C-alpha positions as YAML, in Angstrom:
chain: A
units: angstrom
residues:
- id: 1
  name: UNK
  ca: [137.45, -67.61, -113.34]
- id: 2
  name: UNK
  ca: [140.33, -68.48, -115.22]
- id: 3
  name: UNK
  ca: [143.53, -65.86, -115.95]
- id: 4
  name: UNK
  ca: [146.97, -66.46, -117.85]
- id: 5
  name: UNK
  ca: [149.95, -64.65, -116.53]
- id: 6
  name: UNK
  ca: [152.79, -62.89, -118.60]
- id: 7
  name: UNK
  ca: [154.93, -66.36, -116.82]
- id: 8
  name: UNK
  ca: [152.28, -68.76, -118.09]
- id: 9
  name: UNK
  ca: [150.90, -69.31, -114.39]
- id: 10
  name: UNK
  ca: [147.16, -70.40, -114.58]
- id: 11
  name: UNK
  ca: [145.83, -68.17, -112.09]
- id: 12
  name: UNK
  ca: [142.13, -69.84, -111.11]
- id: 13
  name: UNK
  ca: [139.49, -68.64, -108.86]
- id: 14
  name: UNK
  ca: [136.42, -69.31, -107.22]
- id: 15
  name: UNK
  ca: [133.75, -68.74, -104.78]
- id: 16
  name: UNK
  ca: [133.98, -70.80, -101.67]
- id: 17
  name: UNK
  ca: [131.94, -71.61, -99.17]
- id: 18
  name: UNK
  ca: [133.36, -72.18, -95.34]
- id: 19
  name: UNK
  ca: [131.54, -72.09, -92.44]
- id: 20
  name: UNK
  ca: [128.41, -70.97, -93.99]
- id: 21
  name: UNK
  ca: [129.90, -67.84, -95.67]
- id: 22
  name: UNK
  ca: [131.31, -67.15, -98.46]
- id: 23
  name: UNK
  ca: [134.74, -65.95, -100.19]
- id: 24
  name: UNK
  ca: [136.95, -65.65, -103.14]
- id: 25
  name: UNK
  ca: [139.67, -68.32, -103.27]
- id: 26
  name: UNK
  ca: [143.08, -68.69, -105.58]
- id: 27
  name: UNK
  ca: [145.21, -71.33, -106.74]
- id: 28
  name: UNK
  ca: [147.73, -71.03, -108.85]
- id: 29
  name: UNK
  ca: [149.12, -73.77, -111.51]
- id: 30
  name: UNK
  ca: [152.26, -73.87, -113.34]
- id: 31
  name: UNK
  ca: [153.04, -76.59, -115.99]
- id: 32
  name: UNK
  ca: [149.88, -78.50, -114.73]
- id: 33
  name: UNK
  ca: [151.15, -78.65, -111.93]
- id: 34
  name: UNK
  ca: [149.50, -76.65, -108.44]
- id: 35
  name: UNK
  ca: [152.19, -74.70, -107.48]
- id: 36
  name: UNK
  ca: [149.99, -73.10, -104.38]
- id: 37
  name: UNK
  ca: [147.26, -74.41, -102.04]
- id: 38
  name: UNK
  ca: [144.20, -72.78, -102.14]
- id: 39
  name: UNK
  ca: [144.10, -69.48, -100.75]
- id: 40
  name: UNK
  ca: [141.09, -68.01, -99.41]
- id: 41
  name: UNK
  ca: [141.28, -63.75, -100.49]
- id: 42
  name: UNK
  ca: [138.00, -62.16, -99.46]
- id: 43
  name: UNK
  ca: [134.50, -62.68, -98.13]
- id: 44
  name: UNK
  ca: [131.65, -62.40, -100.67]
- id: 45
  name: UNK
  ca: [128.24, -62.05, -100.32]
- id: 46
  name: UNK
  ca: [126.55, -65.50, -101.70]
- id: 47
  name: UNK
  ca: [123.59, -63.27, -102.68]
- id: 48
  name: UNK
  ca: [123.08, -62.77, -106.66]
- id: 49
  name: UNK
  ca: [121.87, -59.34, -105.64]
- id: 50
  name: UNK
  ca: [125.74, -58.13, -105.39]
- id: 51
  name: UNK
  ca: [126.25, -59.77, -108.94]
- id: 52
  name: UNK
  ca: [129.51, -61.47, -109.66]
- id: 53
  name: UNK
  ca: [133.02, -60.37, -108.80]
- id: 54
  name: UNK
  ca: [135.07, -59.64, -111.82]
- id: 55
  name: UNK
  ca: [138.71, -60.75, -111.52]
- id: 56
  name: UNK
  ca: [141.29, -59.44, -113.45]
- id: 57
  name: UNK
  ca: [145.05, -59.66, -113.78]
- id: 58
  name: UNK
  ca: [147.80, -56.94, -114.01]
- id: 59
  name: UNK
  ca: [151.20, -56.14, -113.75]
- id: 60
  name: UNK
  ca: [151.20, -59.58, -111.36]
- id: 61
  name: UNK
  ca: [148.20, -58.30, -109.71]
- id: 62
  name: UNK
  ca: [145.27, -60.02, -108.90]
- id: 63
  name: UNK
  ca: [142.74, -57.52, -109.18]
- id: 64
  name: UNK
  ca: [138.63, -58.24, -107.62]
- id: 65
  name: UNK
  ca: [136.55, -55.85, -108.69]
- id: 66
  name: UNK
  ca: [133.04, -56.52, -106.59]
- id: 67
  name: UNK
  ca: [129.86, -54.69, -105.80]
- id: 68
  name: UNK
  ca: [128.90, -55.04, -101.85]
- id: 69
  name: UNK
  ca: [124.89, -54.46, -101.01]
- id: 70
  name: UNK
  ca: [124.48, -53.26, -96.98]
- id: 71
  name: UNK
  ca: [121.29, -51.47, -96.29]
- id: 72
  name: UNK
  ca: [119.66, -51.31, -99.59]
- id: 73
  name: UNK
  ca: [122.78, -49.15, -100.94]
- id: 74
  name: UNK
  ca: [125.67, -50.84, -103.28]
- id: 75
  name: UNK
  ca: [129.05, -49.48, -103.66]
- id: 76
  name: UNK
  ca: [131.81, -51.06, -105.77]
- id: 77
  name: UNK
  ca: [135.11, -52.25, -103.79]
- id: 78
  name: UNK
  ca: [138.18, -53.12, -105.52]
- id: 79
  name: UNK
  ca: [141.01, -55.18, -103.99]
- id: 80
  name: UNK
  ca: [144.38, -56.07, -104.98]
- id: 81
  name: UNK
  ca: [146.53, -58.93, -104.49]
- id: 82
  name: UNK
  ca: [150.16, -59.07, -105.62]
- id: 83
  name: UNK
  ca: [151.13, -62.61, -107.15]
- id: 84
  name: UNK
  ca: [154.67, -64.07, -106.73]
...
């Protein structure tokens, strides 16, 4: 996923896979330039069955909205990441 913030930072993001699981990673790029390293934020499930995370920015948030499937229920978890 790609987001825009009010600074013109490209905020870009991606699922990841290390170690045999996977997670949500960051980088951010200003000017075309990569003004961080990857950053790994959360585990994911690399089921389809959780759907994808929707990612969202806000106030200089980073916002990951993401359904989670453990025994058969789902719940929705949202997590929030302040960009600098």
């Amino acid at each position: 996923d790609v987001s825009i913030t009010k600074e013109k930072h490209i905020v870009v993001t991606w699922v990841g896979e290390i170690e045999e699981k996977s997670y949500i990673i960051a980088s951010i790029i200003k000017d075309g330039l990569l003004i961080s390293d990857a950053v790994t934020l959360i585990e994911t499930s690399p089921s389809r069955s959780s759907g994808f995370p929707i990612i969202e920015l806000a106030d200089n948030h980073l916002i990951i909205i993401r359904t989670i499937s453990e025994d058969e229920a789902l719940s929705v978890e949202l997590t929030k990441f302040e960009i600098l």
